Short mmCIF file of C-alpha atoms and ligand atoms in Angstrom, two decimals:
data_model
loop_
_atom_site.label_atom_id
_atom_site.label_comp_id
_atom_site.label_asym_id
_atom_site.label_seq_id
_atom_site.Cartn_x
_atom_site.Cartn_y
_atom_site.Cartn_z
CA MET A 22 -9.20 17.19 6.62
CA SER A 23 -7.81 20.20 5.21
CA ASP A 24 -4.14 20.54 5.36
CA ARG A 25 -3.46 24.84 5.06
CA TYR A 26 0.55 24.71 5.62
CA LEU A 27 0.34 21.95 2.29
CA ASP A 28 -2.02 24.68 0.44
CA PHE A 29 0.00 27.56 1.36
CA THR A 30 3.58 26.40 0.66
CA ASN A 31 1.89 25.13 -2.75
CA SER A 32 0.69 28.52 -4.08
CA SER A 33 3.10 30.62 -5.84
CA PHE A 34 3.57 33.43 -2.96
CA GLY A 35 4.05 30.77 0.22
CA LYS A 36 6.81 28.81 -2.22
CA THR A 37 8.34 31.98 -2.40
CA LEU A 38 8.32 32.25 0.80
CA ALA A 39 9.04 29.10 2.37
CA GLY A 40 12.22 29.19 -0.31
CA MET A 41 13.01 32.28 1.16
CA ILE A 42 13.45 31.51 4.33
CA GLY A 43 13.73 27.87 3.99
CA LEU A 44 10.84 26.17 5.20
CA PRO A 45 9.95 22.66 3.68
CA THR A 46 7.67 22.91 1.11
CA PRO A 47 5.77 19.54 1.01
CA PRO A 48 4.46 18.65 -2.65
CA ARG A 49 1.08 17.84 -3.91
CA LEU A 50 0.80 14.55 -4.32
CA LYS A 51 -1.16 12.86 -7.57
CA ARG A 52 -3.78 10.36 -6.52
CA ALA A 53 -5.38 8.15 -8.97
CA SER A 54 -9.36 9.45 -9.86
CA ALA A 55 -9.91 7.08 -12.20
CA PRO A 56 -10.34 2.74 -12.19
CA TRP A 57 -7.29 1.23 -12.20
CA ALA A 58 -6.59 1.22 -16.52
CA ALA A 59 -5.23 -1.21 -18.70
CA GLN A 60 -2.57 1.39 -19.34
CA PRO A 61 -1.81 3.19 -16.93
CA LEU A 62 1.49 4.12 -18.09
CA GLU A 63 0.57 5.09 -21.49
CA GLY A 64 2.66 8.44 -22.97
CA LYS A 65 5.07 7.42 -19.47
CA TYR A 66 9.12 7.48 -19.82
CA VAL A 67 9.73 4.00 -18.13
CA LEU A 68 13.56 3.42 -17.23
CA VAL A 69 14.96 -0.02 -17.01
CA GLY A 70 18.01 -1.51 -15.80
CA SER A 71 19.05 -4.82 -14.77
CA SER A 72 21.92 -6.73 -12.68
CA SER A 73 24.13 -9.15 -14.73
CA GLY A 74 22.17 -12.14 -14.42
CA ALA A 75 18.78 -11.29 -13.79
CA THR A 76 16.19 -13.50 -14.16
CA LEU A 77 12.57 -11.46 -14.17
CA ALA A 78 13.74 -9.17 -17.23
CA ALA A 79 11.10 -11.12 -19.57
CA PRO A 80 8.39 -10.73 -16.84
CA LEU A 81 9.25 -7.48 -16.09
CA LEU A 82 9.47 -6.21 -19.88
CA ARG A 83 6.25 -7.80 -20.72
CA ALA A 84 4.48 -6.13 -17.48
CA LEU A 85 5.53 -2.34 -18.46
CA SER A 86 4.84 -2.74 -22.12
CA ALA A 87 1.25 -4.21 -21.06
CA ALA A 88 0.84 -1.33 -18.91
CA GLY A 89 1.55 0.96 -21.84
CA ALA A 90 5.67 2.10 -20.93
CA ALA A 91 7.41 3.79 -23.43
CA LEU A 92 10.79 1.84 -22.08
CA ARG A 93 14.15 3.41 -21.94
CA ILE A 94 17.72 1.85 -20.74
CA ILE A 95 20.90 3.45 -20.26
CA PRO A 96 23.11 1.44 -23.39
CA GLU A 97 26.42 1.73 -21.69
CA HIS A 98 24.88 -0.19 -18.32
CA ALA A 99 26.95 -3.41 -17.74
CA GLY A 100 24.03 -5.56 -16.65
CA LEU A 101 22.16 -4.86 -19.98
CA PRO A 102 22.51 -8.19 -21.14
CA PRO A 103 18.97 -9.88 -19.26
CA LEU A 104 16.95 -7.24 -20.44
CA LYS A 105 18.34 -6.84 -24.66
CA ALA A 106 18.07 -10.61 -24.25
CA ALA A 107 14.06 -10.71 -22.71
CA ALA A 108 13.49 -7.90 -25.22
CA ALA A 109 14.73 -9.18 -28.60
CA GLU A 110 12.05 -12.25 -27.22
CA LEU A 111 9.28 -10.38 -26.58
CA LYS A 112 10.17 -8.25 -30.10
CA LEU A 113 9.87 -4.79 -28.00
CA SER A 114 12.30 -1.97 -28.06
CA LEU A 115 14.27 -0.22 -25.52
CA HIS A 116 15.34 3.70 -26.33
CA GLY A 117 18.13 5.27 -25.31
CA ASN A 118 17.90 7.61 -21.92
CA PRO A 119 18.79 10.88 -23.04
CA ALA A 120 21.31 12.57 -21.61
CA GLU A 121 19.39 15.22 -19.96
CA GLY A 122 15.87 14.12 -18.98
CA VAL A 123 14.22 16.98 -18.83
CA GLY A 124 10.81 18.28 -19.52
CA GLU A 125 8.23 16.05 -21.14
CA ALA A 126 11.27 13.75 -21.82
CA ARG A 127 11.58 13.33 -17.94
CA ASN A 128 11.53 9.31 -16.97
CA HIS A 129 8.04 8.75 -14.48
CA ALA A 130 9.38 5.90 -13.29
CA LEU A 131 13.02 3.88 -12.93
CA VAL A 132 12.96 0.17 -12.42
CA PHE A 133 15.74 -2.30 -11.73
CA ASP A 134 15.68 -5.63 -11.63
CA ALA A 135 18.20 -7.17 -9.42
CA SER A 136 17.37 -10.73 -8.96
CA GLY A 137 21.08 -11.56 -10.57
CA LEU A 138 23.05 -9.92 -7.73
CA SER A 139 25.63 -12.38 -6.52
CA SER A 140 27.85 -10.41 -4.07
CA PRO A 141 27.66 -6.94 -2.21
CA TRP A 142 30.36 -5.62 -4.89
CA GLN A 143 28.06 -6.34 -7.42
CA LEU A 144 25.64 -3.63 -5.89
CA ARG A 145 27.57 -1.16 -7.42
CA GLU A 146 25.01 -2.01 -11.15
CA LEU A 147 22.53 -1.23 -9.13
CA TYR A 148 24.56 2.40 -8.60
CA ASP A 149 25.44 2.83 -12.17
CA PHE A 150 22.18 2.59 -12.82
CA MET A 151 19.72 5.17 -10.52
CA GLN A 152 23.27 7.46 -9.70
CA PRO A 153 23.35 9.29 -12.84
CA VAL A 154 19.07 9.21 -13.56
CA LEU A 155 18.00 10.04 -9.77
CA ARG A 156 17.61 14.15 -11.20
CA GLY A 157 15.81 13.63 -13.70
CA ILE A 158 12.84 11.67 -12.60
CA ALA A 159 9.71 13.22 -13.02
CA SER A 160 7.33 15.03 -9.75
CA ASN A 161 5.22 12.07 -8.47
CA GLY A 162 7.39 10.01 -9.60
CA ARG A 163 8.16 6.53 -8.95
CA ILE A 164 10.82 4.14 -8.09
CA LEU A 165 10.88 0.20 -7.99
CA LEU A 166 13.28 -2.19 -7.24
CA ILE A 167 12.50 -6.42 -8.04
CA SER A 168 14.31 -8.88 -6.32
CA ARG A 169 14.58 -12.60 -4.99
CA ALA A 170 13.89 -12.55 -1.29
CA PRO A 171 17.32 -13.09 0.44
CA GLU A 172 15.88 -16.23 2.74
CA SER A 173 15.76 -17.93 -0.95
CA ALA A 174 19.81 -16.98 -2.39
CA ALA A 175 22.40 -19.38 -3.28
CA ASP A 176 25.05 -18.45 -0.73
CA ILE A 177 25.70 -15.74 1.96
CA GLN A 178 26.96 -13.23 -0.53
CA ALA A 179 23.67 -13.21 -2.71
CA ARG A 180 22.08 -13.33 0.58
CA THR A 181 23.55 -10.36 1.77
CA ALA A 182 23.20 -8.58 -1.48
CA SER A 183 19.36 -8.56 -1.44
CA THR A 184 18.99 -8.11 2.35
CA ALA A 185 21.02 -4.67 1.44
CA LEU A 186 18.44 -3.81 -1.34
CA ARG A 187 15.69 -2.80 1.84
CA GLY A 188 18.51 -0.55 3.14
CA PHE A 189 19.20 1.07 -0.28
CA ILE A 190 15.26 1.49 -1.08
CA ARG A 191 14.28 2.61 2.43
CA SER A 192 17.14 5.26 2.25
CA LEU A 193 16.78 5.83 -1.17
CA ALA A 194 12.44 6.62 -0.18
CA LYS A 195 13.97 9.42 2.20
CA GLU A 196 15.78 11.58 -0.02
CA VAL A 197 12.99 11.69 -3.08
CA GLY A 198 9.90 11.98 -1.61
CA LYS A 199 10.26 16.35 -1.58
CA ASN A 200 8.96 15.88 -4.84
CA GLY A 201 6.46 13.43 -4.50
CA THR A 202 8.48 10.57 -5.60
CA THR A 203 8.17 7.04 -3.90
CA ALA A 204 10.61 4.17 -3.70
CA ASN A 205 9.77 0.44 -2.75
CA LEU A 206 10.91 -2.59 -3.44
CA VAL A 207 9.36 -6.18 -4.16
CA GLU A 208 10.67 -9.74 -3.32
CA VAL A 209 9.37 -11.77 -5.70
CA PRO A 210 9.90 -15.73 -5.16
CA THR A 211 10.70 -18.36 -8.11
CA GLY A 212 7.50 -19.26 -9.01
CA ALA A 213 5.79 -15.81 -8.59
CA ASP A 214 7.73 -14.58 -11.86
CA THR A 215 4.21 -14.12 -14.08
CA ALA A 216 2.23 -12.81 -10.75
CA ILE A 217 4.19 -9.36 -11.02
CA ASP A 218 2.04 -7.77 -13.57
CA PRO A 219 -0.96 -6.39 -10.77
CA VAL A 220 2.21 -5.36 -8.57
CA LEU A 221 3.96 -3.20 -11.07
CA ARG A 222 0.92 -1.77 -11.96
CA PHE A 223 0.43 -0.51 -8.47
CA PHE A 224 3.57 0.55 -7.55
CA LEU A 225 3.88 2.46 -10.81
CA SER A 226 0.56 4.39 -10.40
CA GLU A 227 -1.22 7.27 -9.14
CA HIS A 228 -3.07 4.45 -6.67
CA SER A 229 -0.21 4.02 -4.26
CA ALA A 230 0.67 7.62 -3.81
CA PHE A 231 1.32 7.71 -0.20
CA VAL A 232 2.92 4.05 0.17
CA ASP A 233 6.05 4.31 0.00
CA GLY A 234 9.63 2.96 1.34
CA GLN A 235 8.12 -0.45 1.61
CA VAL A 236 9.27 -3.54 1.13
CA LEU A 237 6.65 -6.76 -0.03
CA PRO A 238 7.81 -10.17 -0.58
CA LEU A 239 5.35 -11.72 -2.47
CA ALA A 240 4.45 -15.40 -1.99
CA LEU A 241 3.73 -18.37 -4.11
CA PRO A 242 0.34 -17.71 -5.85
CA GLN A 243 -2.42 -20.12 -5.67
CA THR A 244 -4.82 -19.02 -8.41
CA ALA A 245 -4.44 -18.62 -12.34
CA ASN A 246 -3.10 -14.70 -12.44
CA VAL A 247 -6.34 -12.54 -13.28
CA ALA A 248 -5.42 -8.63 -14.93
CA LEU A 249 -5.82 -6.16 -12.16
CA PRO A 250 -8.31 -4.21 -14.36
CA GLY A 251 -11.97 -4.76 -14.30
CA SER A 252 -11.02 -7.96 -11.11
CA LEU A 253 -12.81 -6.81 -8.76
CA GLU A 254 -16.73 -6.23 -11.39
CA GLY A 255 -19.36 -7.77 -9.70
CA ARG A 256 -17.50 -9.17 -6.37
CA ILE A 257 -19.38 -9.27 -2.96
CA ALA A 258 -17.51 -7.40 -0.52
CA LEU A 259 -18.46 -6.50 3.35
CA VAL A 260 -17.09 -3.43 5.06
CA THR A 261 -17.03 -2.77 8.67
CA GLY A 262 -17.24 0.60 9.99
CA ALA A 263 -17.83 1.70 6.51
CA ALA A 264 -20.06 4.88 7.74
CA ARG A 265 -16.86 7.39 7.63
CA GLY A 266 -13.73 8.03 7.49
CA ILE A 267 -11.41 4.88 5.73
CA GLY A 268 -14.42 2.96 6.24
CA ALA A 269 -16.34 5.00 3.96
CA SER A 270 -13.42 5.99 1.38
CA ILE A 271 -12.66 2.25 1.41
CA ALA A 272 -16.18 0.99 0.73
CA GLU A 273 -16.77 3.91 -2.25
CA THR A 274 -12.98 2.92 -3.92
CA LEU A 275 -14.35 -0.79 -4.69
CA ALA A 276 -17.85 0.42 -5.24
CA ARG A 277 -15.45 2.23 -8.48
CA GLU A 278 -13.86 -0.78 -9.10
CA GLY A 279 -17.13 -2.83 -9.72
CA ALA A 280 -17.60 -4.26 -6.59
CA LYS A 281 -21.21 -4.89 -4.75
CA VAL A 282 -20.47 -3.12 -1.36
CA ILE A 283 -22.46 -4.40 1.79
CA GLY A 284 -21.15 -1.70 4.15
CA MET A 285 -21.51 -3.14 7.88
CA ASP A 286 -21.52 -0.10 10.93
CA HIS A 287 -22.19 -0.33 14.93
CA PRO A 288 -26.83 0.95 14.94
CA SER A 289 -25.81 4.16 16.12
CA ALA A 290 -24.29 5.60 13.07
CA GLU A 291 -26.57 3.77 11.17
CA GLY A 292 -27.62 7.25 9.88
CA GLY A 293 -23.94 8.06 8.48
CA LEU A 294 -23.97 4.32 6.71
CA GLY A 295 -27.23 5.29 4.68
CA GLU A 296 -25.95 8.03 3.51
CA THR A 297 -22.71 6.34 2.23
CA MET A 298 -24.34 3.51 0.51
CA ALA A 299 -26.56 5.35 -1.26
CA LYS A 300 -23.94 7.64 -2.98
CA ILE A 301 -22.31 3.74 -4.22
CA GLY A 302 -25.48 1.64 -5.06
CA GLY A 303 -24.30 -0.64 -1.47
CA VAL A 304 -26.46 -1.77 1.02
CA GLY A 305 -26.11 -0.67 4.89
CA LEU A 306 -25.79 -3.30 7.48
CA ALA A 307 -26.16 -2.25 11.03
CA LEU A 308 -24.90 -4.11 13.13
CA ASP A 309 -22.23 -3.93 15.79
CA VAL A 310 -18.97 -6.14 14.98
CA THR A 311 -18.40 -7.80 18.93
CA ALA A 312 -22.66 -8.86 18.55
CA PRO A 313 -21.54 -12.73 19.86
CA ASP A 314 -23.80 -13.69 16.81
CA ALA A 315 -22.21 -10.89 14.31
CA ALA A 316 -20.80 -14.04 11.98
CA ALA A 317 -24.10 -14.87 11.70
CA ARG A 318 -25.71 -12.43 11.07
CA ILE A 319 -23.75 -11.56 8.40
CA ALA A 320 -23.47 -14.93 6.55
CA GLU A 321 -27.50 -14.53 6.76
CA GLU A 322 -27.73 -10.94 5.23
CA VAL A 323 -25.28 -11.54 2.34
CA GLY A 324 -27.15 -14.65 1.83
CA LYS A 325 -30.61 -13.41 0.64
CA SER A 326 -29.52 -11.52 -1.47
CA PHE A 327 -25.76 -12.04 -2.80
CA GLY A 328 -24.58 -15.93 -1.88
CA GLY A 329 -21.71 -15.35 -0.64
CA LEU A 330 -18.64 -13.14 0.44
CA ASP A 331 -15.76 -12.42 -1.86
CA VAL A 332 -14.19 -9.99 -0.11
CA VAL A 333 -13.97 -8.90 3.74
CA VAL A 334 -12.51 -5.47 4.74
CA HIS A 335 -12.09 -5.16 8.92
CA ASN A 336 -11.70 -1.44 9.55
CA ALA A 337 -13.66 -0.94 12.31
CA GLY A 338 -11.56 0.24 15.33
CA ILE A 339 -11.55 2.61 17.88
CA THR A 340 -8.95 4.27 20.50
CA ARG A 341 -9.33 4.73 23.97
CA ASP A 342 -6.25 6.05 24.92
CA LYS A 343 -4.70 6.30 28.54
CA MET A 344 -1.24 5.71 29.93
CA LEU A 345 -1.64 2.25 31.39
CA ARG A 346 -0.98 2.90 34.64
CA ASN A 347 -4.07 4.56 34.51
CA MET A 348 -6.14 3.18 31.77
CA PRO A 349 -9.56 1.14 33.65
CA PRO A 350 -10.59 -2.04 32.75
CA HIS A 351 -13.26 -1.38 30.13
CA PHE A 352 -10.66 0.81 28.09
CA TRP A 353 -9.07 -2.71 27.57
CA ASP A 354 -11.73 -4.57 27.09
CA MET A 355 -13.30 -2.06 24.33
CA VAL A 356 -10.09 -1.93 22.38
CA VAL A 357 -9.37 -5.80 21.71
CA ASN A 358 -13.15 -6.52 21.37
CA ILE A 359 -13.43 -4.36 18.82
CA ASN A 360 -10.03 -4.04 17.05
CA LEU A 361 -8.68 -7.78 17.59
CA GLY A 362 -11.25 -10.03 19.11
CA ALA A 363 -13.76 -9.10 16.43
CA ILE A 364 -11.61 -10.10 13.62
CA LEU A 365 -10.79 -13.30 14.68
CA LYS A 366 -14.73 -14.29 15.62
CA ILE A 367 -15.91 -13.04 12.25
CA ASN A 368 -13.24 -14.62 10.30
CA GLU A 369 -13.99 -18.07 11.94
CA GLY A 370 -18.09 -17.74 11.32
CA LEU A 371 -17.01 -16.67 8.03
CA LEU A 372 -14.72 -19.39 6.98
CA LYS A 373 -17.80 -22.33 8.20
CA GLN A 374 -20.32 -20.46 6.50
CA GLY A 375 -19.93 -16.68 4.77
CA PHE A 376 -17.00 -17.29 2.29
CA ASN A 377 -16.90 -17.92 -1.33
CA ASP A 378 -13.86 -20.01 -2.60
CA GLY A 379 -11.22 -17.52 -3.30
CA ALA A 380 -12.04 -14.80 -0.32
CA ARG A 381 -9.48 -12.20 0.23
CA VAL A 382 -9.71 -10.55 3.39
CA VAL A 383 -8.05 -7.10 4.26
CA CYS A 384 -7.47 -5.63 8.06
CA ILE A 385 -6.36 -2.72 9.32
CA SER A 386 -3.63 -2.64 11.57
CA SER A 387 -1.61 0.70 12.35
CA ILE A 388 1.95 2.03 12.55
CA GLY A 389 0.61 2.54 16.05
CA GLY A 390 1.27 -0.96 16.38
CA ILE A 391 4.60 -1.28 15.16
CA GLY A 392 6.25 1.39 16.74
CA GLY A 393 4.01 1.72 19.47
CA ASN A 394 2.80 5.11 21.30
CA ALA A 395 3.13 6.11 24.71
CA GLY A 396 -0.93 5.89 26.10
CA GLN A 397 -1.58 3.63 23.34
CA THR A 398 -1.22 0.06 24.92
CA ASN A 399 -4.02 -1.05 24.40
CA TYR A 400 -4.10 -0.31 20.67
CA GLY A 401 -0.66 -0.55 19.52
CA ALA A 402 -1.26 -4.35 21.16
CA THR A 403 -4.39 -5.05 18.72
CA LYS A 404 -2.30 -3.17 15.65
CA ALA A 405 0.44 -5.28 16.32
CA GLY A 406 -1.92 -8.38 17.20
CA VAL A 407 -3.77 -8.17 13.42
CA ILE A 408 0.24 -7.99 11.94
CA GLY A 409 0.43 -11.76 13.77
CA TYR A 410 -2.50 -12.76 12.75
CA VAL A 411 -2.91 -12.19 9.17
CA ASP A 412 0.55 -13.82 8.55
CA GLY A 413 -0.56 -16.76 10.75
CA MET A 414 -3.78 -16.97 8.73
CA ALA A 415 -2.63 -16.95 5.42
CA ALA A 416 -1.81 -20.53 5.16
CA THR A 417 -5.34 -21.40 5.88
CA PHE A 418 -6.83 -18.60 3.46
CA ALA A 419 -4.22 -19.70 0.35
CA LYS A 420 -5.88 -23.29 0.73
CA ARG A 421 -9.29 -21.83 -0.39
CA GLY A 422 -7.73 -20.35 -3.62
CA GLY A 423 -7.63 -16.60 -0.89
CA ALA A 424 -5.35 -14.25 1.26
CA ILE A 425 -5.69 -12.34 3.63
CA ASN A 426 -3.13 -9.33 3.99
CA ALA A 427 -3.32 -6.50 6.34
CA VAL A 428 -2.58 -2.15 5.70
CA ALA A 429 -0.69 -0.12 8.44
CA PRO A 430 -1.42 3.58 8.20
CA GLY A 431 0.15 6.17 8.81
CA PHE A 432 -0.92 9.45 9.94
CA ILE A 433 -4.47 10.11 8.14
CA GLU A 434 -6.20 12.89 7.60
CA THR A 435 -10.07 12.01 9.61
CA THR A 436 -12.07 13.55 12.03
CA MET A 437 -9.60 11.59 14.18
CA THR A 438 -7.02 13.25 13.40
CA ALA A 439 -8.24 16.53 13.20
CA ALA A 440 -9.24 16.29 16.84
CA MET A 441 -5.75 16.00 17.63
CA PRO A 442 -4.23 19.28 19.56
CA PHE A 443 -2.26 21.33 16.97
CA GLY A 444 1.29 20.50 17.89
CA PRO A 445 1.22 16.69 18.13
CA ARG A 446 -1.20 17.09 14.85
CA GLU A 447 1.56 19.01 13.00
CA VAL A 448 4.70 16.56 14.27
CA GLY A 449 2.46 13.78 12.86
CA ARG A 450 1.65 15.21 9.64
CA ARG A 451 5.34 16.10 9.03
CA ILE A 452 7.00 13.15 10.02
CA ASN A 453 7.20 11.37 7.18
CA SER A 454 9.24 11.25 3.74
CA LEU A 455 6.30 13.08 1.75
CA SER A 456 5.93 15.50 4.97
CA GLN A 457 2.09 15.63 4.36
CA GLY A 458 -0.52 13.07 5.95
CA GLY A 459 -2.48 11.31 3.68
CA LEU A 460 -5.61 10.74 2.88
CA PRO A 461 -8.52 8.07 3.32
CA GLN A 462 -8.43 7.62 -0.10
CA ASP A 463 -4.58 6.46 0.01
CA VAL A 464 -5.76 3.25 2.72
CA ALA A 465 -8.66 2.92 0.53
CA GLU A 466 -6.58 2.37 -2.72
CA THR A 467 -3.89 -0.09 -1.09
CA VAL A 468 -6.95 -2.06 0.53
CA THR A 469 -8.59 -2.33 -2.79
CA PHE A 470 -5.63 -3.53 -4.72
CA LEU A 471 -5.04 -6.00 -1.43
CA ALA A 472 -8.97 -7.15 -2.20
CA SER A 473 -8.54 -8.09 -6.26
CA PRO A 474 -7.89 -11.60 -7.10
CA ALA A 475 -5.49 -10.36 -9.58
CA ALA A 476 -3.29 -9.81 -5.64
CA ASN A 477 -2.85 -13.48 -6.16
CA ALA A 478 0.87 -13.64 -4.98
CA VAL A 479 0.61 -10.98 -1.57
CA ASN A 480 -0.77 -13.01 1.14
CA GLY A 481 -0.13 -12.92 5.21
CA ARG A 482 1.67 -9.40 4.61
CA THR A 483 0.75 -6.19 5.86
CA LEU A 484 1.58 -3.44 3.87
CA ARG A 485 2.69 -0.01 5.20
CA VAL A 486 0.32 3.00 3.68
CA CYS A 487 2.38 6.12 5.32
CA GLY A 488 4.16 8.26 3.06
CA GLN A 489 7.61 6.15 4.95
CA ASN A 490 6.61 7.21 8.38
CA PHE A 491 9.26 7.39 10.69
CA PHE A 492 8.00 5.83 13.48
CA GLY A 493 8.73 2.52 13.92
CA MET A 494 11.16 2.51 10.97
N1 NAD B 513 -7.50 7.68 10.76
C1 NAD B 513 -6.01 7.01 11.24
O1 NAD B 513 -5.05 8.50 10.83
C2 NAD B 513 -5.88 5.72 11.09
C3 NAD B 513 -4.20 5.75 11.39
C4 NAD B 513 -4.18 3.84 11.52
C5 NAD B 513 -4.86 3.08 11.47
N2 NAD B 513 -6.24 3.72 11.25
C6 NAD B 513 -7.46 2.58 11.54
O2 NAD B 513 -8.62 2.37 10.40
C7 NAD B 513 -9.93 2.22 10.95
C8 NAD B 513 -10.44 3.17 10.44
O3 NAD B 513 -9.96 4.71 11.29
P1 NAD B 513 -10.79 5.88 10.74
O4 NAD B 513 -9.98 6.63 11.62
O5 NAD B 513 -11.91 5.74 10.28
O6 NAD B 513 -12.03 5.85 12.48
P2 NAD B 513 -13.53 6.06 12.23
O7 NAD B 513 -13.51 6.90 13.86
O8 NAD B 513 -13.79 7.55 11.78
O9 NAD B 513 -14.07 5.39 11.47
C9 NAD B 513 -14.65 4.37 12.32
C10 NAD B 513 -15.59 3.12 12.00
O10 NAD B 513 -15.88 2.24 12.63
C11 NAD B 513 -16.61 1.88 13.26
N3 NAD B 513 -16.83 1.33 14.50
C12 NAD B 513 -16.53 1.32 15.68
N4 NAD B 513 -16.75 0.45 16.83
C13 NAD B 513 -18.16 -0.51 16.32
C14 NAD B 513 -18.82 -1.31 16.35
N5 NAD B 513 -18.48 -1.86 17.22
N6 NAD B 513 -19.26 -2.03 15.66
C15 NAD B 513 -18.61 -1.69 14.03
N7 NAD B 513 -18.49 -0.39 13.71
C16 NAD B 513 -17.19 0.25 14.45
C17 NAD B 513 -17.78 3.52 13.58
O11 NAD B 513 -19.05 3.26 14.03
C18 NAD B 513 -17.04 4.43 12.44
O12 NAD B 513 -17.68 4.48 11.49
C19 NAD B 513 -9.54 2.14 12.28
O13 NAD B 513 -9.42 0.58 11.92
C20 NAD B 513 -7.99 3.02 12.55
O14 NAD B 513 -7.54 2.23 13.52
C21 NAD B 513 -6.87 4.68 11.46
#
């Protein structure tokens, strides 16, 4: 669906007019147009910094240099010793940041290793790193903090400092979104240090254009690290609700990364499903997710041609909105059965038969399940339920070398949101740090990342894809 305001304010006349009368100009986001690259940061400058005593400098520099980044530092910054030591060990060159990072010399990303923070006063090192260089960041830039999880801190001062980072990044994201820059925080438990490579690649690339203001705590990986590019090649993936909208985009993106896709949708959507699958060489399965034998039918169909499933994306979902006082019981039942009940039952069946070892599951939640919406008690309940479900099932999937996560989209430009009345639609679109709706591709990119075995340190989490929607933050 097109966003005419964004198109207008990005034309030369519209930009001038918006500037004259003080209207906001949503940035045009750069999105990925190709599969995950081996060196997504080639030709790009990344300014790196660290806190004194930081412990993630070596895996951080290794990952950035493997991704092709040209590394810069602020030579006078107090927290440099861990970075310098790691660079010497890895034989990497660190260049001084130019005084005015302008034009071609602008930094694509600012990455700060905050794992050494031991007190709130030491947060000053973070300020000293970020404050002077924020103006020089490129449009569609990336800011990423990596830290240890507050729960694993040695004492209360360290715990307070690492929790402070969450508020810092959420506030900074709201400041830098105007030029399409995003800011996120990744919390790394000891033991997951070398698993940060694919996570950095995702957050610093165009694949995460609409993921903003998020805190992602990593889990301890249960499997060996795998490189992100090519990691879905030949994997067997089932996507429910694949005929159109977000599901169709997820199917396309998984196929772009080399997965063999089985698209499933309700028999009433068989025509659209056939078209989507024909485009990507996928296989269609016309089946209601709430059918009592859905899991057995999936296992049987997949078993015939492919053996088992490496990836399942539970995307099928509906809304039946009404204020609770006016809501008929069938509105309640339909939403609960399709959006939540079917996920539990299909997974239960596939855990007995249908999943391969290492299977990764991604469920689609919604920020409606986090912030709540009048008229959506049924929908909000199911989407919040999804978040609790992936958290509760993470250990079960980890035991089999796999994972289960959720993605919570914000306002996404689909036929569903195009049908909203003009006023609520315009408000829904703009109330985020990037002042625009996301595209189905944005959700699909995050789902595809989580579906990859390379995301082996992400389990039981819900990642919002919402441009830092102000709703529920
Ligand atoms: N569009 C948004 O802004 C947005 C925001 C947050 C979350 N979501 C979630 O993303 C998912 C996809 O949303 P969308 O906007 O693409 O919706 P959509 O209505 O365009 O597509 C949903 C698909 O699910 C299928 N489906 C519905 N019931 C089914 C059933 N019983 N069995 C099999 N398939 C069934 C439909 O036929 C359709 O193809 C949903 O779970 C939705 O709740 C969407």
